[in-house]
Coordinates of C-alpha atoms and ligand atoms in Angstrom, one line a residue:
M1 CA -3.5 29.2 -9.1
T2 CA -1.9 25.7 -9.5
D3 CA -4.0 23.2 -11.3
H4 CA -3.2 19.5 -10.9
R5 CA -4.4 17.0 -13.6
L6 CA -5.7 13.9 -11.9
A7 CA -6.6 10.5 -13.4
I8 CA -9.6 9.0 -11.6
I9 CA -10.1 5.3 -11.8
G10 CA -13.0 4.3 -9.6
G11 CA -12.8 0.7 -10.9
D12 CA -15.2 -2.0 -9.7
G13 CA -17.4 -2.9 -6.7
I14 CA -16.9 -0.4 -3.9
G15 CA -14.1 1.3 -5.7
P16 CA -16.2 4.1 -7.2
E17 CA -18.1 4.6 -4.0
V18 CA -15.1 5.2 -1.8
V19 CA -13.3 7.3 -4.4
D20 CA -16.4 9.5 -4.6
Q21 CA -16.0 10.4 -1.0
G22 CA -12.4 11.1 -1.5
L23 CA -13.3 13.5 -4.3
R24 CA -15.7 15.3 -2.0
V25 CA -13.0 15.8 0.5
L26 CA -10.7 17.0 -2.3
D27 CA -13.3 19.6 -3.3
A28 CA -13.3 20.9 0.2
V29 CA -9.5 21.1 0.6
E30 CA -9.0 22.7 -2.8
Q31 CA -11.1 25.7 -1.8
R32 CA -9.3 26.1 1.5
H33 CA -5.8 25.7 0.1
G34 CA -6.1 27.6 -3.2
F35 CA -5.4 25.1 -5.9
T36 CA -7.6 23.4 -8.4
T37 CA -7.7 19.9 -10.0
T38 CA -8.7 18.8 -13.5
R39 CA -10.1 15.3 -13.1
I40 CA -10.2 12.9 -15.9
D41 CA -12.3 9.8 -15.5
F42 CA -11.0 6.5 -16.7
D43 CA -13.4 3.6 -17.2
L44 CA -11.1 0.6 -16.3
G45 CA -11.4 -2.6 -14.4
G46 CA -13.3 -5.9 -14.5
R47 CA -16.6 -4.7 -15.7
R48 CA -15.0 -2.8 -18.6
Y49 CA -13.0 -5.9 -19.5
L50 CA -16.1 -8.1 -19.5
D51 CA -17.9 -5.5 -21.7
T52 CA -15.1 -4.8 -24.2
G53 CA -12.4 -7.5 -23.8
E54 CA -9.9 -4.7 -23.2
V55 CA -7.9 -4.3 -19.9
L56 CA -5.6 -1.4 -20.6
S57 CA -4.7 -0.2 -24.1
D58 CA -1.5 1.6 -25.0
E59 CA -3.6 4.7 -25.8
T60 CA -5.1 4.7 -22.4
L61 CA -1.7 4.2 -20.8
A62 CA -0.5 7.3 -22.7
E63 CA -3.5 9.3 -21.5
L64 CA -2.8 8.2 -17.9
D65 CA 0.8 9.3 -18.4
D66 CA -0.4 12.7 -19.3
T67 CA -1.6 13.4 -15.7
D68 CA 0.1 14.4 -12.5
A69 CA -1.2 11.6 -10.3
I70 CA -3.6 8.7 -10.5
Y71 CA -6.3 8.1 -7.8
L72 CA -7.5 4.5 -7.9
G73 CA -10.4 2.9 -6.0
A74 CA -10.3 -0.9 -6.6
V75 CA -10.5 -3.3 -9.5
G76 CA -11.9 -6.8 -9.6
T77 CA -15.1 -8.6 -10.4
P78 CA -15.9 -12.2 -9.6
D79 CA -16.2 -13.3 -13.3
V80 CA -12.7 -12.1 -14.3
P81 CA -10.1 -14.9 -14.1
P82 CA -7.3 -14.3 -11.6
G83 CA -4.3 -12.5 -13.1
V84 CA -6.1 -10.7 -15.9
L85 CA -6.5 -7.4 -14.1
E86 CA -3.6 -7.9 -11.6
R87 CA -1.0 -8.3 -14.3
G88 CA -2.8 -6.5 -17.2
M89 CA -3.7 -3.4 -15.3
L90 CA -2.3 -2.9 -11.8
L91 CA 1.2 -4.3 -12.4
R92 CA 1.2 -2.9 -16.0
I93 CA 0.7 0.6 -14.6
R94 CA 3.3 0.1 -11.8
F95 CA 5.9 -1.2 -14.3
A96 CA 5.1 1.2 -17.2
F97 CA 5.3 4.2 -15.0
D98 CA 8.3 2.9 -13.1
Q99 CA 6.5 3.3 -9.8
Y100 CA 9.3 1.6 -8.0
V101 CA 8.3 2.5 -4.4
N102 CA 5.2 1.1 -2.8
H103 CA 4.8 3.3 0.2
R104 CA 2.5 1.7 2.9
P105 CA 2.1 3.3 6.3
V106 CA 1.4 1.1 9.3
K107 CA -0.1 3.5 11.8
L108 CA -2.5 2.9 14.6
Y109 CA -4.6 6.0 15.0
P110 CA -6.0 6.9 18.4
G111 CA -9.4 5.4 19.0
V112 CA -8.8 2.4 16.6
T113 CA -8.8 -1.0 18.2
S114 CA -5.9 -3.2 17.0
P115 CA -6.4 -7.0 17.2
V116 CA -3.1 -6.9 19.1
A117 CA -4.2 -6.7 22.7
G118 CA -3.0 -3.5 24.5
L119 CA -1.3 -2.0 21.5
T120 CA -1.2 1.8 21.7
P121 CA -0.7 4.4 18.9
E122 CA 2.7 5.4 20.3
R123 CA 4.0 1.9 19.7
C124 CA 2.8 1.6 16.1
D125 CA 3.8 4.2 13.6
F126 CA 6.0 3.1 10.8
V127 CA 6.2 2.9 7.0
V128 CA 6.9 -0.1 4.8
L129 CA 8.6 0.7 1.5
R130 CA 8.1 -2.2 -0.8
E131 CA 10.2 -2.5 -4.0
N132 CA 7.5 -2.4 -6.7
T133 CA 8.9 -3.4 -10.0
E134 CA 11.1 -6.5 -9.5
S135 CA 11.4 -9.8 -7.6
V136 CA 9.0 -12.5 -8.6
Y137 CA 6.5 -9.9 -9.8
A138 CA 8.7 -9.3 -12.8
G139 CA 7.1 -12.3 -14.3
A140 CA 10.3 -14.3 -15.2
G141 CA 9.9 -18.0 -15.4
G142 CA 7.7 -20.5 -17.2
T143 CA 6.2 -23.9 -17.4
V144 CA 7.2 -27.0 -19.4
H145 CA 5.4 -30.3 -19.7
R146 CA 2.3 -28.6 -18.5
G147 CA -0.4 -31.0 -17.3
T148 CA 1.9 -34.0 -17.2
A149 CA 3.6 -35.7 -14.3
A150 CA 6.8 -34.1 -15.5
E151 CA 5.5 -30.6 -15.2
I152 CA 8.1 -28.0 -14.2
A153 CA 7.2 -24.5 -13.2
T154 CA 9.7 -21.8 -12.4
Q155 CA 9.0 -18.4 -11.0
E156 CA 12.2 -16.4 -10.7
S157 CA 13.0 -13.5 -8.5
L158 CA 14.7 -10.7 -10.5
N159 CA 16.8 -8.3 -8.5
T160 CA 19.0 -5.6 -10.1
R161 CA 21.6 -3.4 -8.5
H162 CA 19.8 -0.4 -10.2
G163 CA 16.4 -1.5 -8.8
V164 CA 17.7 -2.2 -5.3
E165 CA 19.8 0.9 -5.1
R166 CA 17.1 3.3 -6.1
I167 CA 14.6 2.2 -3.5
M168 CA 17.4 2.1 -0.9
R169 CA 18.2 5.8 -1.5
H170 CA 14.5 6.6 -1.3
A171 CA 14.3 4.6 2.0
F172 CA 17.3 6.4 3.5
D173 CA 16.0 9.7 2.4
L174 CA 12.6 9.0 4.1
A175 CA 14.3 7.7 7.2
D176 CA 16.6 10.7 7.4
A177 CA 13.6 13.0 7.3
R178 CA 11.8 11.3 10.1
E179 CA 12.3 11.9 13.8
R180 CA 13.7 8.5 14.7
R181 CA 16.0 8.1 11.7
H182 CA 15.9 4.3 11.8
L183 CA 15.8 2.0 8.8
T184 CA 15.2 -1.7 8.9
L185 CA 16.1 -4.0 5.9
C186 CA 13.7 -6.9 5.8
H187 CA 14.8 -9.9 3.7
K188 CA 15.8 -13.5 4.1
T189 CA 19.5 -13.4 3.6
N190 CA 20.1 -16.7 5.4
V191 CA 18.3 -18.6 2.7
L192 CA 18.1 -16.3 -0.4
V193 CA 21.8 -15.9 -0.5
H194 CA 22.0 -14.4 -4.0
A195 CA 19.3 -11.8 -3.8
G196 CA 19.9 -11.3 -0.1
D197 CA 23.6 -10.6 -0.7
L198 CA 22.7 -7.9 -3.2
W199 CA 20.2 -6.3 -0.9
W200 CA 22.5 -6.5 2.1
R201 CA 25.5 -5.0 0.4
T202 CA 23.4 -2.2 -1.2
F203 CA 21.8 -1.4 2.1
H204 CA 25.1 -0.9 3.8
E205 CA 26.9 0.8 0.9
V206 CA 24.1 3.3 0.5
G207 CA 23.8 3.6 4.3
E208 CA 27.3 4.9 4.5
E209 CA 26.0 8.1 2.8
Y210 CA 23.5 8.5 5.6
P211 CA 25.5 8.5 8.8
R212 CA 22.5 9.9 10.8
V213 CA 20.3 6.9 10.0
E214 CA 20.6 3.9 12.2
R215 CA 20.5 0.6 10.3
D216 CA 18.8 -2.6 11.5
Y217 CA 18.0 -5.9 9.8
V218 CA 15.3 -8.5 10.3
H219 CA 14.5 -11.7 8.4
V220 CA 11.0 -11.6 6.9
D221 CA 9.7 -14.4 9.1
A222 CA 10.9 -12.6 12.2
A223 CA 9.4 -9.4 10.9
C224 CA 6.0 -11.1 11.0
L225 CA 6.6 -11.9 14.7
Y226 CA 7.8 -8.4 15.5
F227 CA 5.1 -6.6 13.6
V228 CA 2.7 -8.1 16.2
T229 CA 4.8 -8.3 19.3
Q230 CA 7.1 -5.2 19.0
P231 CA 5.8 -2.9 16.3
E232 CA 7.7 -0.1 18.1
R233 CA 10.9 -1.6 16.8
F234 CA 10.1 -0.1 13.3
D235 CA 10.3 3.4 11.8
V236 CA 11.0 2.8 8.1
V237 CA 11.2 -0.8 6.7
V238 CA 12.6 -1.4 3.2
T239 CA 12.0 -4.8 1.5
E240 CA 11.6 -6.6 -1.8
N241 CA 8.3 -6.9 -3.7
L242 CA 6.8 -10.2 -2.5
F243 CA 7.9 -9.9 1.1
G244 CA 6.5 -6.4 1.1
D245 CA 3.2 -7.6 -0.3
I246 CA 2.8 -10.2 2.4
I247 CA 4.0 -8.2 5.4
T248 CA 1.9 -5.2 4.6
D249 CA -1.3 -7.2 4.9
L250 CA -0.1 -8.2 8.3
G251 CA 0.7 -4.5 9.0
A252 CA -2.9 -3.7 7.8
A253 CA -4.3 -6.1 10.4
V254 CA -2.1 -4.7 13.2
Q255 CA -3.2 -1.1 12.5
G256 CA -6.9 -2.0 12.7
G257 CA -7.8 -3.6 9.4
M258 CA -7.8 -3.3 5.6
G259 CA -10.4 -0.5 5.9
L260 CA -7.5 1.7 7.1
A261 CA -4.6 0.5 5.0
T262 CA -3.5 2.9 2.2
S263 CA -0.7 3.0 -0.3
G264 CA 1.2 5.1 -2.8
N265 CA 2.9 3.5 -5.9
L266 CA 5.5 6.2 -6.3
N267 CA 7.8 7.2 -9.1
P268 CA 9.9 9.6 -7.1
T269 CA 11.6 11.0 -10.2
G270 CA 8.4 12.5 -11.4
A271 CA 9.0 11.1 -14.9
H272 CA 5.6 9.5 -14.8
P273 CA 2.6 9.9 -12.5
S274 CA 2.4 8.0 -9.2
M275 CA -0.7 6.1 -8.3
F276 CA -2.6 6.1 -4.9
E277 CA -5.0 3.4 -3.8
P278 CA -6.5 1.9 -0.7
V279 CA -5.0 -1.6 -0.2
H280 CA -8.4 -3.2 0.1
G281 CA -10.1 -4.8 -2.9
S282 CA -13.4 -4.2 -4.7
A283 CA -15.5 -6.1 -2.1
P284 CA -18.2 -7.1 -4.6
D285 CA -20.3 -8.6 -1.7
I286 CA -21.0 -5.2 -0.2
A287 CA -20.9 -3.1 -3.4
G288 CA -24.0 -0.9 -3.7
T289 CA -25.1 -1.4 -0.1
G290 CA -23.7 2.0 1.1
V291 CA -21.6 0.5 3.9
A292 CA -18.1 0.5 2.4
D293 CA -15.7 2.4 4.6
P294 CA -14.0 5.2 2.5
T295 CA -11.4 5.9 5.2
A296 CA -8.5 4.1 3.4
A297 CA -9.4 5.8 0.1
V298 CA -9.3 9.2 1.9
L299 CA -6.0 8.4 3.4
A300 CA -4.8 7.6 -0.1
L301 CA -5.9 11.0 -1.1
S302 CA -3.7 12.5 1.7
L303 CA -0.7 10.6 0.2
L304 CA -1.6 11.9 -3.2
L305 CA -1.8 15.5 -2.1
A306 CA 1.6 15.2 -0.4
D307 CA 3.0 13.8 -3.7
L308 CA 1.6 16.9 -5.5
G309 CA 3.4 19.1 -3.1
E310 CA 0.1 20.2 -1.4
H311 CA 1.5 19.4 2.0
D312 CA -0.9 21.5 4.1
A313 CA -3.9 20.0 2.3
A314 CA -2.5 16.5 2.8
A315 CA -2.0 17.2 6.6
D316 CA -5.5 18.5 6.9
V317 CA -7.0 15.4 5.3
E318 CA -5.0 13.1 7.5
A319 CA -5.9 15.2 10.6
A320 CA -9.6 14.9 9.6
V321 CA -9.3 11.2 9.3
A322 CA -7.6 11.0 12.7
T323 CA -10.3 13.1 14.4
W324 CA -13.0 11.0 12.7
L325 CA -11.4 7.7 13.8
A326 CA -11.1 9.0 17.4
E327 CA -14.7 10.0 17.6
R328 CA -16.4 7.2 15.7
G329 CA -16.0 4.5 18.4
D330 CA -17.2 1.1 17.4
A331 CA -20.3 2.3 15.6
S332 CA -20.4 1.5 11.9
T333 CA -21.3 4.4 9.6
G334 CA -22.4 4.5 6.0
T335 CA -20.0 5.4 3.2
V336 CA -21.7 8.8 2.5
E337 CA -22.0 9.7 6.2
V338 CA -18.3 9.2 6.7
G339 CA -17.7 11.4 3.7
D340 CA -20.1 14.0 5.1
R341 CA -18.2 14.1 8.4
L342 CA -14.7 14.2 6.8
V343 CA -15.9 17.1 4.5
E344 CA -17.1 18.9 7.6
L345 CA -13.8 18.3 9.4
V346 CA -11.5 19.5 6.6
S347 CA -13.8 22.6 6.2
S348 CA -13.8 23.6 9.8
Ligands
LIG1 C1 -1.4 -5.3 -3.5 C2 -2.1 -6.4 -4.2 C3 -1.5 -6.6 -5.5 C4 -0.1 -7.0 -5.3 C5 -2.2 -7.6 -6.5 C6 -3.7 -7.3 -6.6 C7 -1.5 -7.6 -7.8 O1 -2.1 -7.6 -3.4 O2 -1.5 -4.2 -4.0 O3 -0.8 -5.6 -2.4 O4 0.2 -8.2 -5.1 O5 0.8 -6.2 -5.3
LIG2 MN1 -1.2 -7.4 -1.5

């Protein structure tokens, strides 16, 4: 029987609560699909940092590297200054493990109310692939004359042919495997002429190898408009890191809210583990009250299972979520009750 080694990072706030429900669902699908997991708990996040002064040591990183996938809840506590956990933990893992694809589905499930009036599930089912290691996130730049009237701050966008080409290939592969075979490049080539040129040429050069995939292009500002007015325009969207960060929050809103938005930070080569997380944060205001919605965390589990090659289990988990969303209506349900129902659905 296959055993998968999983790193579990519950994190802060509602993170551990939602991950616990995901793990209950995992217990249920393991039995049905004949595989096992060895789960290794990692105590990481804001609380850990405040207690010990440590965000993520090299030793811990090496231990994480020795797993097949990472399941993350959320990190962040109000007393930790901005940037400490973001750069010190989340981005450190993404970069160290070369998780160069951030895979974020934008899918309106039946029964979910979108804030876009009249939007139906048929019109909203696409995936945003966000480059996850470069652009302004690479951290290039600096400040001189800080605190004076002459202060200068630069924040540079790094784009390499290697980095753009590898996500492009991944994007064309994904588009080619989907029914519509349609890939949209989202950038701002009319203004960002240097980076835009690299992205544009790489898109079309790699695209020549995928004759079945139709190519389209939108500027990032127009993408914001179309995400709302014409989401049916999109099948797979590929974009750079910062644009991807921004438009996927909009995508989350369109598909019914952060409680449903999920993501995989993928290293498609398998050289290091990929990391799966709900897009939402640690929500300290509702932590411990038992009302956090674990749905996005359970959808992240579905992405994780697919990454491990457990495709039937992944499909069962997503189907259970879809059924649950269709039946729940507008009533709000507690964290554990949602978990109960999802366990029942994947077991039936
Ligand atoms: C996300 C988050 C992160 C990002 C932050 C927390 C570093 O907003 O996963 O979208 O900007 O990528
Ligand atoms: Mn974000």
